[in-house]
Amino acid sequence: MWTTPATPAALLSYLLGPWTLTKTLTYTRGGLSGTFRGDATFVPLAGSPRVLAYEEKGKVTLEPDMESFDARHALLYRFGEAEDGDGGWRVAVFFDDGVKREPAALAASMLAGERLFHSIDIDGASTPFQPPTIGMEAEVVRGERPFNQPGMFHPCGPDVYRGRLLCTDPDLFVLDWKVEGPRKLGRIVSRFSRVLDISTDSQGRA
């Protein structure tokens, strides 16, 4: 029986591999509204089994003129114990700014040059990655459900991004971000669907 990932190791294993990605961007102030459709991958970073390199590639279509262009985004996910000593567990997500990487370099030295995007606190006992209750899929779009654990926080100038991760089943998860501030007011909802091997599913069943 599948359970939601409740530790860094479990989340790493869950995310690993290729996904299809559909992203909806909706702004009522600042920002550009539209959709993104493409592919995303989580692959191990050379030199560390606890770091995944994330990359998404696809096409953005903006509203209302339907202008489209290619887009790419890259991040680094580090899975490990929280640095504040509170006994919790944390996934730290960094912007991948293209720091030069040598094959023999350690992941720690690679991450030293990257900017922190946000972190995800994980308490294995509380299993924070909860599947959605009935109706949550609609609520994610409407923005009626409050942003609770696992909280993700990113300040961007005077604006603040607050997000959550929803692992809905073995082969689908949602990243839901809400931005509020004097410059921007909007929502970014990313839906990831696992690219399954034609011979097996995500549980390894033939």
PDB file of C-alpha atoms in Angstrom:
ATOM      1  CA  MET A   1       0.000   0.000   0.000  1.00  0.00           C
ATOM      2  CA  TRP A   2       1.375   3.408  -0.972  1.00  0.00           C
ATOM      3  CA  THR A   3       1.851   6.084   1.699  1.00  0.00           C
ATOM      4  CA  THR A   4       2.773   9.737   1.318  1.00  0.00           C
ATOM      5  CA  PRO A   5       6.529  10.445   1.701  1.00  0.00           C
ATOM      6  CA  ALA A   6       7.279  11.578   5.251  1.00  0.00           C
ATOM      7  CA  THR A   7      11.095  11.687   5.321  1.00  0.00           C
ATOM      8  CA  PRO A   8      13.724  13.262   3.065  1.00  0.00           C
ATOM      9  CA  ALA A   9      14.779   9.822   1.829  1.00  0.00           C
ATOM     10  CA  ALA A  10      11.203   8.879   0.971  1.00  0.00           C
ATOM     11  CA  LEU A  11      10.590  12.175  -0.831  1.00  0.00           C
ATOM     12  CA  LEU A  12      13.838  11.820  -2.800  1.00  0.00           C
ATOM     13  CA  SER A  13      12.815   8.360  -3.947  1.00  0.00           C
ATOM     14  CA  TYR A  14       9.333   9.620  -4.818  1.00  0.00           C
ATOM     15  CA  LEU A  15      10.526  12.540  -6.952  1.00  0.00           C
ATOM     16  CA  LEU A  16      13.283  10.709  -8.799  1.00  0.00           C
ATOM     17  CA  GLY A  17      12.802  10.352 -12.547  1.00  0.00           C
ATOM     18  CA  PRO A  18      10.876  11.981 -15.412  1.00  0.00           C
ATOM     19  CA  TRP A  19       7.520  13.782 -15.177  1.00  0.00           C
ATOM     20  CA  THR A  20       5.194  15.677 -17.460  1.00  0.00           C
ATOM     21  CA  LEU A  21       4.396  19.158 -16.172  1.00  0.00           C
ATOM     22  CA  THR A  22       1.440  21.495 -16.622  1.00  0.00           C
ATOM     23  CA  LYS A  23       1.677  24.878 -14.919  1.00  0.00           C
ATOM     24  CA  THR A  24      -1.053  27.507 -14.624  1.00  0.00           C
ATOM     25  CA  LEU A  25      -0.071  31.111 -13.837  1.00  0.00           C
ATOM     26  CA  THR A  26      -2.870  33.449 -12.772  1.00  0.00           C
ATOM     27  CA  TYR A  27      -2.168  37.041 -11.754  1.00  0.00           C
ATOM     28  CA  THR A  28      -4.542  39.831 -10.799  1.00  0.00           C
ATOM     29  CA  ARG A  29      -1.654  42.232 -10.158  1.00  0.00           C
ATOM     30  CA  GLY A  30       1.791  42.171 -11.742  1.00  0.00           C
ATOM     31  CA  GLY A  31       3.157  39.032 -13.354  1.00  0.00           C
ATOM     32  CA  LEU A  32       2.064  37.361 -16.556  1.00  0.00           C
ATOM     33  CA  SER A  33      -0.880  34.970 -16.754  1.00  0.00           C
ATOM     34  CA  GLY A  34      -0.758  31.897 -18.946  1.00  0.00           C
ATOM     35  CA  THR A  35       0.173  28.222 -19.051  1.00  0.00           C
ATOM     36  CA  PHE A  36       3.325  26.143 -19.262  1.00  0.00           C
ATOM     37  CA  ARG A  37       3.388  22.650 -20.745  1.00  0.00           C
ATOM     38  CA  GLY A  38       6.476  20.505 -20.896  1.00  0.00           C
ATOM     39  CA  ASP A  39       8.660  17.940 -19.159  1.00  0.00           C
ATOM     40  CA  ALA A  40      10.493  17.848 -15.838  1.00  0.00           C
ATOM     41  CA  THR A  41      13.193  15.573 -14.468  1.00  0.00           C
ATOM     42  CA  PHE A  42      14.785  14.901 -11.090  1.00  0.00           C
ATOM     43  CA  VAL A  43      18.209  13.249 -11.458  1.00  0.00           C
ATOM     44  CA  PRO A  44      20.983  12.593  -8.901  1.00  0.00           C
ATOM     45  CA  LEU A  45      23.737  15.194  -8.801  1.00  0.00           C
ATOM     46  CA  ALA A  46      27.217  13.756  -9.318  1.00  0.00           C
ATOM     47  CA  GLY A  47      29.038  13.366  -6.031  1.00  0.00           C
ATOM     48  CA  SER A  48      26.075  13.113  -3.684  1.00  0.00           C
ATOM     49  CA  PRO A  49      23.209  10.623  -3.321  1.00  0.00           C
ATOM     50  CA  ARG A  50      21.257  13.244  -1.317  1.00  0.00           C
ATOM     51  CA  VAL A  51      21.062  15.959  -3.980  1.00  0.00           C
ATOM     52  CA  LEU A  52      18.745  15.951  -6.998  1.00  0.00           C
ATOM     53  CA  ALA A  53      19.121  18.263  -9.980  1.00  0.00           C
ATOM     54  CA  TYR A  54      15.724  19.434 -11.227  1.00  0.00           C
ATOM     55  CA  GLU A  55      15.120  20.748 -14.734  1.00  0.00           C
ATOM     56  CA  GLU A  56      11.950  21.687 -16.564  1.00  0.00           C
ATOM     57  CA  LYS A  57      11.685  22.486 -20.253  1.00  0.00           C
ATOM     58  CA  GLY A  58       8.636  23.387 -22.281  1.00  0.00           C
ATOM     59  CA  LYS A  59       6.546  26.108 -23.844  1.00  0.00           C
ATOM     60  CA  VAL A  60       4.819  29.046 -22.171  1.00  0.00           C
ATOM     61  CA  THR A  61       1.632  30.466 -23.683  1.00  0.00           C
ATOM     62  CA  LEU A  62       0.622  33.884 -22.367  1.00  0.00           C
ATOM     63  CA  GLU A  63      -2.889  35.303 -22.141  1.00  0.00           C
ATOM     64  CA  PRO A  64      -4.747  37.014 -23.709  1.00  0.00           C
ATOM     65  CA  ASP A  65      -2.662  37.293 -26.886  1.00  0.00           C
ATOM     66  CA  MET A  66      -1.574  33.607 -26.859  1.00  0.00           C
ATOM     67  CA  GLU A  67       2.045  34.586 -27.396  1.00  0.00           C
ATOM     68  CA  SER A  68       4.276  31.548 -26.839  1.00  0.00           C
ATOM     69  CA  PHE A  69       7.967  30.923 -26.240  1.00  0.00           C
ATOM     70  CA  ASP A  70      10.308  28.205 -24.973  1.00  0.00           C
ATOM     71  CA  ALA A  71      11.206  28.213 -21.280  1.00  0.00           C
ATOM     72  CA  ARG A  72      13.622  26.386 -18.968  1.00  0.00           C
ATOM     73  CA  HIS A  73      13.993  26.339 -15.196  1.00  0.00           C
ATOM     74  CA  ALA A  74      16.580  24.524 -13.028  1.00  0.00           C
ATOM     75  CA  LEU A  75      16.843  23.895  -9.287  1.00  0.00           C
ATOM     76  CA  LEU A  76      18.864  21.784  -6.861  1.00  0.00           C
ATOM     77  CA  TYR A  77      17.114  19.779  -4.112  1.00  0.00           C
ATOM     78  CA  ARG A  78      19.228  18.831  -1.078  1.00  0.00           C
ATOM     79  CA  PHE A  79      17.743  16.217   1.257  1.00  0.00           C
ATOM     80  CA  GLY A  80      19.069  16.161   4.805  1.00  0.00           C
ATOM     81  CA  GLU A  81      18.787  16.993   8.479  1.00  0.00           C
ATOM     82  CA  ALA A  82      17.744  20.500   9.454  1.00  0.00           C
ATOM     83  CA  GLU A  83      20.672  22.793  10.208  1.00  0.00           C
ATOM     84  CA  ASP A  84      18.954  24.579  13.094  1.00  0.00           C
ATOM     85  CA  GLY A  85      19.278  21.560  15.370  1.00  0.00           C
ATOM     86  CA  ASP A  86      15.577  21.345  16.151  1.00  0.00           C
ATOM     87  CA  GLY A  87      15.473  17.643  15.380  1.00  0.00           C
ATOM     88  CA  GLY A  88      13.374  18.072  12.270  1.00  0.00           C
ATOM     89  CA  TRP A  89      14.195  17.188   8.708  1.00  0.00           C
ATOM     90  CA  ARG A  90      14.504  19.524   5.797  1.00  0.00           C
ATOM     91  CA  VAL A  91      14.610  19.606   2.047  1.00  0.00           C
ATOM     92  CA  ALA A  92      16.520  22.693   0.917  1.00  0.00           C
ATOM     93  CA  VAL A  93      15.816  23.919  -2.611  1.00  0.00           C
ATOM     94  CA  PHE A  94      18.377  26.111  -4.392  1.00  0.00           C
ATOM     95  CA  PHE A  95      18.320  28.061  -7.622  1.00  0.00           C
ATOM     96  CA  ASP A  96      20.672  26.411 -10.109  1.00  0.00           C
ATOM     97  CA  ASP A  97      22.568  29.448 -11.315  1.00  0.00           C
ATOM     98  CA  GLY A  98      24.927  27.448 -13.494  1.00  0.00           C
ATOM     99  CA  VAL A  99      27.941  27.375 -11.201  1.00  0.00           C
ATOM    100  CA  LYS A 100      30.772  25.568 -12.995  1.00  0.00           C
ATOM    101  CA  ARG A 101      30.747  21.913 -12.022  1.00  0.00           C
ATOM    102  CA  GLU A 102      33.757  19.635 -12.123  1.00  0.00           C
ATOM    103  CA  PRO A 103      33.022  15.891 -12.298  1.00  0.00           C
ATOM    104  CA  ALA A 104      35.002  15.206  -9.130  1.00  0.00           C
ATOM    105  CA  ALA A 105      33.555  18.118  -7.137  1.00  0.00           C
ATOM    106  CA  LEU A 106      31.501  17.392  -4.048  1.00  0.00           C
ATOM    107  CA  ALA A 107      27.844  18.383  -4.019  1.00  0.00           C
ATOM    108  CA  ALA A 108      28.485  20.549  -0.951  1.00  0.00           C
ATOM    109  CA  SER A 109      30.934  22.727  -2.855  1.00  0.00           C
ATOM    110  CA  MET A 110      28.519  22.950  -5.770  1.00  0.00           C
ATOM    111  CA  LEU A 111      25.702  24.117  -3.540  1.00  0.00           C
ATOM    112  CA  ALA A 112      27.932  26.658  -1.826  1.00  0.00           C
ATOM    113  CA  GLY A 113      27.593  28.955  -4.835  1.00  0.00           C
ATOM    114  CA  GLU A 114      23.827  28.616  -5.211  1.00  0.00           C
ATOM    115  CA  ARG A 115      21.052  30.859  -3.846  1.00  0.00           C
ATOM    116  CA  LEU A 116      18.519  29.339  -1.462  1.00  0.00           C
ATOM    117  CA  PHE A 117      14.997  29.342  -2.920  1.00  0.00           C
ATOM    118  CA  HIS A 118      13.066  27.772  -0.057  1.00  0.00           C
ATOM    119  CA  SER A 119      13.058  24.845   2.336  1.00  0.00           C
ATOM    120  CA  ILE A 120      10.524  22.197   3.269  1.00  0.00           C
ATOM    121  CA  ASP A 121      10.460  21.062   6.883  1.00  0.00           C
ATOM    122  CA  ILE A 122       9.665  17.400   7.345  1.00  0.00           C
ATOM    123  CA  ASP A 123       8.661  15.671  10.558  1.00  0.00           C
ATOM    124  CA  GLY A 124       8.424  11.966   9.844  1.00  0.00           C
ATOM    125  CA  ALA A 125       6.030  11.426  12.738  1.00  0.00           C
ATOM    126  CA  SER A 126       3.472  13.889  11.432  1.00  0.00           C
ATOM    127  CA  THR A 127       3.560  12.788   7.766  1.00  0.00           C
ATOM    128  CA  PRO A 128       3.054  16.349   6.465  1.00  0.00           C
ATOM    129  CA  PHE A 129       2.660  15.360   2.831  1.00  0.00           C
ATOM    130  CA  GLN A 130      -1.043  14.691   2.971  1.00  0.00           C
ATOM    131  CA  PRO A 131      -3.086  13.607  -0.035  1.00  0.00           C
ATOM    132  CA  PRO A 132      -5.920  16.009  -0.836  1.00  0.00           C
ATOM    133  CA  THR A 133      -9.312  15.608   0.735  1.00  0.00           C
ATOM    134  CA  ILE A 134     -12.425  15.476  -1.424  1.00  0.00           C
ATOM    135  CA  GLY A 135     -12.729  18.654  -3.424  1.00  0.00           C
ATOM    136  CA  MET A 136      -9.166  19.860  -2.835  1.00  0.00           C
ATOM    137  CA  GLU A 137      -8.278  19.746  -6.523  1.00  0.00           C
ATOM    138  CA  ALA A 138     -10.938  22.384  -7.161  1.00  0.00           C
ATOM    139  CA  GLU A 139      -9.865  24.338  -4.088  1.00  0.00           C
ATOM    140  CA  VAL A 140      -6.282  24.433  -5.330  1.00  0.00           C
ATOM    141  CA  VAL A 141      -7.523  26.254  -8.405  1.00  0.00           C
ATOM    142  CA  ARG A 142      -9.959  28.539  -6.596  1.00  0.00           C
ATOM    143  CA  GLY A 143      -7.516  29.339  -3.800  1.00  0.00           C
ATOM    144  CA  GLU A 144     -10.075  28.819  -1.039  1.00  0.00           C
ATOM    145  CA  ARG A 145      -8.032  26.386   1.071  1.00  0.00           C
ATOM    146  CA  PRO A 146      -5.530  27.956   3.517  1.00  0.00           C
ATOM    147  CA  PHE A 147      -1.838  27.248   3.018  1.00  0.00           C
ATOM    148  CA  ASN A 148      -0.815  24.814   5.753  1.00  0.00           C
ATOM    149  CA  GLN A 149       1.970  22.262   6.129  1.00  0.00           C
ATOM    150  CA  PRO A 150       4.275  21.573   4.517  1.00  0.00           C
ATOM    151  CA  GLY A 151       4.898  25.304   4.313  1.00  0.00           C
ATOM    152  CA  MET A 152       7.246  26.796   1.749  1.00  0.00           C
ATOM    153  CA  PHE A 153       8.255  30.440   2.018  1.00  0.00           C
ATOM    154  CA  HIS A 154      10.207  32.692  -0.360  1.00  0.00           C
ATOM    155  CA  PRO A 155      10.580  36.484  -0.043  1.00  0.00           C
ATOM    156  CA  CYS A 156      11.078  38.310  -3.341  1.00  0.00           C
ATOM    157  CA  GLY A 157      11.649  41.994  -2.710  1.00  0.00           C
ATOM    158  CA  PRO A 158       8.481  43.396  -1.120  1.00  0.00           C
ATOM    159  CA  ASP A 159       6.435  40.364  -2.232  1.00  0.00           C
ATOM    160  CA  VAL A 160       6.133  37.002  -0.474  1.00  0.00           C
ATOM    161  CA  TYR A 161       5.604  33.583  -2.051  1.00  0.00           C
ATOM    162  CA  ARG A 162       3.926  30.928   0.123  1.00  0.00           C
ATOM    163  CA  GLY A 163       3.623  27.410  -1.176  1.00  0.00           C
ATOM    164  CA  ARG A 164       2.677  23.832  -0.398  1.00  0.00           C
ATOM    165  CA  LEU A 165       3.445  20.406  -1.771  1.00  0.00           C
ATOM    166  CA  LEU A 166       0.554  17.974  -2.310  1.00  0.00           C
ATOM    167  CA  CYS A 167       1.498  14.366  -3.029  1.00  0.00           C
ATOM    168  CA  THR A 168      -1.835  13.109  -4.283  1.00  0.00           C
ATOM    169  CA  ASP A 169      -0.902   9.556  -5.290  1.00  0.00           C
ATOM    170  CA  PRO A 170       2.187   7.543  -6.347  1.00  0.00           C
ATOM    171  CA  ASP A 171       2.297   9.178  -9.767  1.00  0.00           C
ATOM    172  CA  LEU A 172       0.931  12.699  -9.262  1.00  0.00           C
ATOM    173  CA  PHE A 173       1.909  15.692  -7.152  1.00  0.00           C
ATOM    174  CA  VAL A 174       1.063  19.386  -7.091  1.00  0.00           C
ATOM    175  CA  LEU A 175       3.185  22.414  -6.216  1.00  0.00           C
ATOM    176  CA  ASP A 176       0.889  25.285  -5.293  1.00  0.00           C
ATOM    177  CA  TRP A 177       2.342  28.784  -4.850  1.00  0.00           C
ATOM    178  CA  LYS A 178       0.553  31.967  -3.838  1.00  0.00           C
ATOM    179  CA  VAL A 179       2.299  35.339  -4.187  1.00  0.00           C
ATOM    180  CA  GLU A 180       1.130  38.455  -2.342  1.00  0.00           C
ATOM    181  CA  GLY A 181       2.633  41.905  -2.099  1.00  0.00           C
ATOM    182  CA  PRO A 182       2.577  45.436  -3.442  1.00  0.00           C
ATOM    183  CA  ARG A 183       3.967  44.367  -6.811  1.00  0.00           C
ATOM    184  CA  LYS A 184       2.295  41.004  -7.403  1.00  0.00           C
ATOM    185  CA  LEU A 185      -0.839  39.113  -6.497  1.00  0.00           C
ATOM    186  CA  GLY A 186      -1.300  35.720  -8.075  1.00  0.00           C
ATOM    187  CA  ARG A 187      -1.194  31.933  -8.055  1.00  0.00           C
ATOM    188  CA  ILE A 188       1.089  29.386  -9.708  1.00  0.00           C
ATOM    189  CA  VAL A 189      -0.169  25.789  -9.719  1.00  0.00           C
ATOM    190  CA  SER A 190       2.130  23.098 -11.135  1.00  0.00           C
ATOM    191  CA  ARG A 191       0.803  19.579 -11.721  1.00  0.00           C
ATOM    192  CA  PHE A 192       3.330  16.783 -12.195  1.00  0.00           C
ATOM    193  CA  SER A 193       2.401  13.392 -13.698  1.00  0.00           C
ATOM    194  CA  ARG A 194       4.980  10.625 -13.610  1.00  0.00           C
ATOM    195  CA  VAL A 195       6.236   9.268 -16.934  1.00  0.00           C
ATOM    196  CA  LEU A 196       5.710   5.556 -16.387  1.00  0.00           C
ATOM    197  CA  ASP A 197       7.727   2.766 -17.905  1.00  0.00           C
ATOM    198  CA  ILE A 198       5.442   0.884 -20.261  1.00  0.00           C
ATOM    199  CA  SER A 199       6.417  -2.406 -18.623  1.00  0.00           C
ATOM    200  CA  THR A 200       6.087  -1.365 -14.925  1.00  0.00           C
ATOM    201  CA  ASP A 201       4.289   1.186 -12.792  1.00  0.00           C
ATOM    202  CA  SER A 202       5.749   3.363 -10.030  1.00  0.00           C
ATOM    203  CA  GLN A 203       5.390   0.466  -7.566  1.00  0.00           C
ATOM    204  CA  GLY A 204       7.569  -1.759  -9.718  1.00  0.00           C
ATOM    205  CA  ARG A 205       4.692  -4.003 -10.738  1.00  0.00           C
ATOM    206  CA  ALA A 206       4.870  -5.582 -14.172  1.00  0.00           C
TER     207      ALA A 206
END
